[in-house]
């Protein structure tokens, strides 16, 4: 007997027929003798619909009320899955975020889970009752509904798995595992059997989109064994048919040595902001990013050009495209404090990254990347690096070309293309 | 300064543009210096969509999970209205059923409100913050979400008004008040300035449909002054532009004296059942209605004809048209116990009622009704009376004619027809 947390995304929950398929899969795990908790997303499209209402209501909506609105999508699917499971003869009940509760901080619309009260949950699971938990939501210290930010249901699942000390957290998605890159862009992409938390973190944060970044970070911190697998393939006797995301200790040395690069990631949802002629003095950069941090806007790639002769400098950085309007608002209000001359922004950019723990023991990874892109005439607008990743900003129109070029350049192409 | 509870139905909440109209109206009340709580329905169509999911999931769905699913519709609109109000510069926050909480019994899907904790609510309103409360929902003693049954938002509004001791509970609907009869049938129908709780109960239960019956009963019990008014007309300086529903003590003696009849109601949703040659002995009638009560079918008009010479009698009664099939089923199974010879049924009937507290002090109300109908050759199939109401069953084809004839006979016609 094992304790399993299963998580199903919006595509798997889109309509009762699909929820029946999910329920059959849950029933399969229950019949294997496992204790099961299920974390569900809203129906595909529902969260977009709800977010759209909030934006239409006000471009500067109160995130506390936004959370009330958007958390409803997962509430609906959790109740429906409980009904369908009961209808199949499986004991089940829904546990809303405020009912367990799932305690979060009060950063509405992008809250972090702090603790989960598991007493009732574990008692229910031990009594053979499947716990159906809406992902993405929790309750703040103020007793109000919080949500974890888009894709937060993955984080909910990992947090629940950590809290109930689950043997495995199975994340069902519309892909059957983690690939070297998006197979829709590169048909010769290969499925990875195992990937480390760190690699997955970089792949997710740069847009691989299989798992929410924060969920991978949490899994790494809590040492939760996560599996990504397909919700569209029938259950199999193979307990790990997808890609396992694990600690580096579970990856064999030889695997790491062979492959410098694990995958290529693409992110089209960033927007670039440039502030011109910022005074080149201590504290200038802090005065740019403090108001963005106050507005809970994540800044990614940051490039500070060398100072002009006038004693000022241009600062370029990226923010999530969805936060661009709020970022512009925050920076406009702080203009006097920052002292920039002009604010430019550009959403027609993308970020392409190469990722791999093997990079640590191989020189020349970045050089290969720059040469491969230059060879196709792709201009690099900015570069950012970490220990296991090199990212570049390029014009959005070149996104797919760049991914294909790099996938080949690092020898990642499979012998045969996968079926579309 | 007054304390006002405002309630808006699904048509008023259907989309952000309409919610802006609602918010403008709320703002108007706030600017008059009033303390305001707003109770909202789900967007028109949304509850039907959610109920449809539950039915598709299982015809015998768990009502506890049904409540989780359907309560989400009002959660969405409460958050959205709070956002729109804030955007207009009005302080506002949503209070979900479990947050106040609104305590209900545990009759999931048709719960009754028991108490409402008002401390935080009243403190917020006193601080100038509009409280936005999703109608239709509460929390059971088991800590789970409950709903009040269809149309329950009217009841939520009246219950909130009672709990905060509101000066008035304004129910905004798609009509601008309660009329002497349906203006679509009688263009010269007049809007009533005031109507008593008892009259409204009779008008609602016989099909006037402006307010949920249970909400009127609760208003009467708690002495909440309710106003029905249009959500489509712009705010006016007249604080009571609609119809006030109040206790009899607020209706002046002279008004009651002048007007014997307050309104004419029509109900086309009844079906008539006649059982012939039922044995004329004690307990015979009980044996008819016990199986219907067991099946939760409400019986309305009941007529027992005088006994035949054979020692048997015919019994006629009405049930809601939607329950006819189940009623026939229950009575067929009980045929031996009841001992009737034949069961006839007829859905081509309607019930026309004249209602008015003035009836108490006026003789001849029923007589006027029978003469007026006879004058147009309308045959009365059955008659039922209460202290403030006389109802007749007639053939459905004569429904509108009967209403028009009675409206004129009781002197209710306005000098001019209202605009359609």
Tab-separated table of N, CA, C and O in Angstrom, chain A residues 270-331:
chain	number	residue	atom	x	y	z
A	270	UNK	N	7.065	36.782	-21.798
A	270	UNK	CA	7.757	37.852	-21.113
A	270	UNK	C	7.597	39.155	-21.896
A	270	UNK	O	7.358	39.138	-23.106
A	271	UNK	N	7.707	40.244	-21.190
A	271	UNK	CA	7.718	41.548	-21.847
A	271	UNK	C	8.972	42.269	-21.375
A	271	UNK	O	9.394	42.118	-20.232
A	272	UNK	N	9.543	43.020	-22.276
A	272	UNK	CA	10.801	43.708	-21.976
A	272	UNK	C	10.526	45.173	-21.681
A	272	UNK	O	9.760	45.820	-22.404
A	273	UNK	N	11.126	45.681	-20.638
A	273	UNK	CA	11.002	47.109	-20.317
A	273	UNK	C	12.410	47.699	-20.282
A	273	UNK	O	13.325	47.087	-19.724
A	274	UNK	N	12.570	48.852	-20.902
A	274	UNK	CA	13.853	49.562	-20.812
A	274	UNK	C	13.616	50.956	-20.250
A	274	UNK	O	12.725	51.670	-20.711
A	275	UNK	N	14.362	51.296	-19.221
A	275	UNK	CA	14.331	52.664	-18.687
A	275	UNK	C	15.624	53.343	-19.127
A	275	UNK	O	16.716	52.816	-18.884
A	276	UNK	N	15.494	54.488	-19.789
A	276	UNK	CA	16.695	55.143	-20.315
A	276	UNK	C	17.192	56.228	-19.362
A	276	UNK	O	16.421	56.838	-18.628
A	277	UNK	N	18.497	56.407	-19.417
A	277	UNK	CA	19.172	57.488	-18.685
A	277	UNK	C	18.837	57.516	-17.196
A	277	UNK	O	18.516	58.562	-16.621
A	278	UNK	N	18.909	56.325	-16.587
A	278	UNK	CA	18.760	56.243	-15.133
A	278	UNK	C	20.061	56.736	-14.517
A	278	UNK	O	21.142	56.360	-14.986
A	279	UNK	N	20.006	57.601	-13.503
A	279	UNK	CA	21.252	58.100	-12.894
A	279	UNK	C	22.141	56.946	-12.449
A	279	UNK	O	21.668	56.001	-11.814
A	280	UNK	N	23.423	56.984	-12.785
A	280	UNK	CA	24.347	55.901	-12.472
A	280	UNK	C	24.950	56.128	-11.090
A	280	UNK	O	26.077	56.572	-10.944
A	281	UNK	N	24.153	55.820	-10.058
A	281	UNK	CA	24.618	56.036	-8.683
A	281	UNK	C	24.108	54.889	-7.806
A	281	UNK	O	23.147	54.207	-8.170
A	282	UNK	N	24.757	54.668	-6.662
A	282	UNK	CA	24.302	53.597	-5.776
A	282	UNK	C	22.821	53.780	-5.413
A	282	UNK	O	22.380	54.915	-5.187
A	283	UNK	N	22.082	52.717	-5.426
A	283	UNK	CA	20.664	52.798	-5.039
A	283	UNK	C	19.734	53.011	-6.213
A	283	UNK	O	18.518	52.901	-6.079
A	284	UNK	N	20.303	53.327	-7.385
A	284	UNK	CA	19.450	53.608	-8.542
A	284	UNK	C	18.659	52.360	-8.945
A	284	UNK	O	17.448	52.421	-9.183
A	285	UNK	N	19.350	51.214	-9.006
A	285	UNK	CA	18.682	49.980	-9.406
A	285	UNK	C	17.639	49.576	-8.364
A	285	UNK	O	16.532	49.151	-8.691
A	286	UNK	N	18.001	49.753	-7.088
A	286	UNK	CA	17.053	49.426	-6.021
A	286	UNK	C	15.775	50.240	-6.183
A	286	UNK	O	14.667	49.729	-5.979
A	287	UNK	N	15.899	51.481	-6.586
A	287	UNK	CA	14.712	52.337	-6.713
A	287	UNK	C	13.812	51.901	-7.861
A	287	UNK	O	12.635	52.237	-7.911
A	288	UNK	N	14.377	51.126	-8.825
A	288	UNK	CA	13.550	50.581	-9.908
A	288	UNK	C	12.783	49.361	-9.426
A	288	UNK	O	11.580	49.228	-9.657
A	289	UNK	N	13.492	48.464	-8.722
A	289	UNK	CA	12.883	47.165	-8.448
A	289	UNK	C	12.059	47.116	-7.159
A	289	UNK	O	11.215	46.249	-7.012
A	290	UNK	N	12.280	48.101	-6.284
A	290	UNK	CA	11.474	48.133	-5.054
A	290	UNK	C	9.977	48.292	-5.358
A	290	UNK	O	9.162	47.515	-4.853
A	291	UNK	N	9.585	49.268	-6.185
A	291	UNK	CA	8.138	49.392	-6.453
A	291	UNK	C	7.555	48.178	-7.163
A	291	UNK	O	6.383	47.849	-6.965
A	292	UNK	N	8.364	47.486	-7.986
A	292	UNK	CA	7.874	46.276	-8.661
A	292	UNK	C	7.681	45.153	-7.641
A	292	UNK	O	6.691	44.422	-7.679
A	293	UNK	N	8.636	45.054	-6.714
A	293	UNK	CA	8.510	44.034	-5.665
A	293	UNK	C	7.280	44.328	-4.810
A	293	UNK	O	6.524	43.427	-4.456
A	294	UNK	N	7.073	45.612	-4.503
A	294	UNK	CA	5.898	45.992	-3.700
A	294	UNK	C	4.611	45.578	-4.405
A	294	UNK	O	3.624	45.233	-3.765
A	295	UNK	N	4.629	45.640	-5.733
A	295	UNK	CA	3.430	45.283	-6.501
A	295	UNK	C	3.403	43.772	-6.811
A	295	UNK	O	2.551	43.314	-7.573
A	296	UNK	N	4.336	43.027	-6.196
A	296	UNK	CA	4.372	41.571	-6.370
A	296	UNK	C	4.609	41.147	-7.817
A	296	UNK	O	4.061	40.162	-8.293
A	297	UNK	N	5.407	41.941	-8.530
A	297	UNK	CA	5.716	41.620	-9.923
A	297	UNK	C	7.124	41.019	-9.986
A	297	UNK	O	8.083	41.618	-9.510
A	298	UNK	N	7.217	39.808	-10.539
A	298	UNK	CA	8.513	39.148	-10.658
A	298	UNK	C	9.312	39.710	-11.822
A	298	UNK	O	8.811	39.767	-12.938
A	299	UNK	N	10.527	40.082	-11.532
A	299	UNK	CA	11.413	40.556	-12.589
A	299	UNK	C	12.363	39.422	-12.926
A	299	UNK	O	12.834	38.713	-12.048
A	300	UNK	N	12.596	39.216	-14.215
A	300	UNK	CA	13.479	38.115	-14.607
A	300	UNK	C	14.794	38.679	-15.125
A	300	UNK	O	15.511	39.341	-14.392
A	301	UNK	N	15.103	38.439	-16.374
A	301	UNK	CA	16.379	38.889	-16.947
A	301	UNK	C	16.592	40.388	-16.693
A	301	UNK	O	15.718	41.190	-16.982
A	302	UNK	N	17.737	40.740	-16.144
A	302	UNK	CA	18.047	42.147	-15.918
A	302	UNK	C	19.384	42.468	-16.578
A	302	UNK	O	20.368	41.762	-16.360
A	303	UNK	N	19.423	43.496	-17.401
A	303	UNK	CA	20.662	43.906	-18.046
A	303	UNK	C	20.868	45.395	-17.802
A	303	UNK	O	19.972	46.196	-18.047
A	304	UNK	N	22.024	45.728	-17.270
A	304	UNK	CA	22.333	47.142	-17.093
A	304	UNK	C	23.467	47.478	-18.032
A	304	UNK	O	24.560	46.928	-17.921
A	305	UNK	N	23.193	48.367	-18.981
A	305	UNK	CA	24.236	48.720	-19.941
A	305	UNK	C	25.301	49.575	-19.253
A	305	UNK	O	25.067	50.123	-18.183
A	306	UNK	N	26.432	49.675	-19.891
A	306	UNK	CA	27.474	50.519	-19.306
A	306	UNK	C	27.030	51.967	-19.293
A	306	UNK	O	26.200	52.391	-20.096
A	307	UNK	N	27.554	52.701	-18.332
A	307	UNK	CA	27.109	54.088	-18.135
A	307	UNK	C	27.405	54.952	-19.348
A	307	UNK	O	28.428	54.800	-20.004
A	308	UNK	N	26.472	55.840	-19.656
A	308	UNK	CA	26.723	56.861	-20.680
A	308	UNK	C	27.763	57.827	-20.145
A	308	UNK	O	28.016	57.885	-18.940
A	309	UNK	N	28.280	58.642	-21.034
A	309	UNK	CA	29.240	59.654	-20.585
A	309	UNK	C	28.568	60.672	-19.681
A	309	UNK	O	29.203	61.359	-18.894
A	310	UNK	N	27.252	60.780	-19.803
A	310	UNK	CA	26.514	61.766	-19.008
A	310	UNK	C	26.331	61.325	-17.556
A	310	UNK	O	25.713	62.028	-16.767
A	311	UNK	N	26.834	60.122	-17.210
A	311	UNK	CA	26.653	59.642	-15.832
A	311	UNK	C	25.315	58.971	-15.632
A	311	UNK	O	24.826	58.866	-14.526
A	312	UNK	N	24.693	58.569	-16.719
A	312	UNK	CA	23.432	57.830	-16.592
A	312	UNK	C	23.570	56.507	-17.343
A	312	UNK	O	24.511	56.311	-18.110
A	313	UNK	N	22.612	55.597	-17.141
A	313	UNK	CA	22.710	54.270	-17.734
A	313	UNK	C	21.314	53.799	-18.147
A	313	UNK	O	20.314	54.269	-17.605
A	314	UNK	N	21.251	52.888	-19.115
A	314	UNK	CA	19.965	52.294	-19.483
A	314	UNK	C	19.818	50.954	-18.766
A	314	UNK	O	20.773	50.184	-18.718
A	315	UNK	N	18.644	50.687	-18.236
A	315	UNK	CA	18.400	49.413	-17.554
A	315	UNK	C	17.278	48.676	-18.277
A	315	UNK	O	16.210	49.252	-18.515
A	316	UNK	N	17.543	47.415	-18.659
A	316	UNK	CA	16.546	46.601	-19.344
A	316	UNK	C	16.225	45.385	-18.477
A	316	UNK	O	17.126	44.816	-17.851
A	317	UNK	N	14.973	45.011	-18.437
A	317	UNK	CA	14.597	43.813	-17.673
A	317	UNK	C	13.291	43.270	-18.237
A	317	UNK	O	12.640	43.926	-19.057
A	318	UNK	N	12.948	42.054	-17.817
A	318	UNK	CA	11.695	41.471	-18.298
A	318	UNK	C	10.755	41.219	-17.122
A	318	UNK	O	11.182	40.993	-15.995
A	319	UNK	N	9.480	41.309	-17.420
A	319	UNK	CA	8.423	40.973	-16.450
A	319	UNK	C	7.437	40.060	-17.189
A	319	UNK	O	7.406	40.051	-18.422
A	320	UNK	N	6.619	39.304	-16.460
A	320	UNK	CA	5.598	38.512	-17.153
A	320	UNK	C	4.701	39.430	-17.975
A	320	UNK	O	4.325	40.513	-17.502
A	321	UNK	N	4.385	39.016	-19.190
A	321	UNK	CA	3.588	39.861	-20.071
A	321	UNK	C	2.286	40.308	-19.421
A	321	UNK	O	1.844	41.450	-19.601
A	322	UNK	N	1.682	39.445	-18.624
A	322	UNK	CA	0.409	39.760	-17.997
A	322	UNK	C	0.543	40.864	-16.956
A	322	UNK	O	-0.444	41.489	-16.571
A	323	UNK	N	1.768	41.079	-16.478
A	323	UNK	CA	1.983	42.090	-15.440
A	323	UNK	C	2.476	43.406	-16.025
A	323	UNK	O	2.749	44.346	-15.277
A	324	UNK	N	2.580	43.450	-17.369
A	324	UNK	CA	3.203	44.632	-17.976
A	324	UNK	C	2.469	45.916	-17.606
A	324	UNK	O	3.092	46.904	-17.209
A	325	UNK	N	1.132	45.911	-17.694
A	325	UNK	CA	0.370	47.131	-17.420
A	325	UNK	C	0.597	47.588	-15.981
A	325	UNK	O	0.814	48.788	-15.718
A	326	UNK	N	0.594	46.626	-15.060
A	326	UNK	CA	0.800	46.993	-13.659
A	326	UNK	C	2.225	47.477	-13.435
A	326	UNK	O	2.460	48.398	-12.636
A	327	UNK	N	3.177	46.846	-14.142
A	327	UNK	CA	4.573	47.264	-13.997
A	327	UNK	C	4.746	48.703	-14.490
A	327	UNK	O	5.392	49.530	-13.834
A	328	UNK	N	4.123	48.992	-15.645
A	328	UNK	CA	4.220	50.346	-16.199
A	328	UNK	C	3.608	51.345	-15.226
A	328	UNK	O	4.154	52.423	-14.963
A	329	UNK	N	2.476	50.963	-14.641
A	329	UNK	CA	1.810	51.826	-13.677
A	329	UNK	C	2.720	52.118	-12.482
A	329	UNK	O	2.889	53.271	-12.074
A	330	UNK	N	3.327	51.046	-11.934
A	330	UNK	CA	4.189	51.206	-10.754
A	330	UNK	C	5.398	52.076	-11.084
A	330	UNK	O	5.802	52.934	-10.292
A	331	UNK	N	5.968	51.857	-12.276
A	331	UNK	CA	7.177	52.600	-12.648
A	331	UNK	C	6.856	54.055	-12.994
A	331	UNK	O	7.667	54.955	-12.777
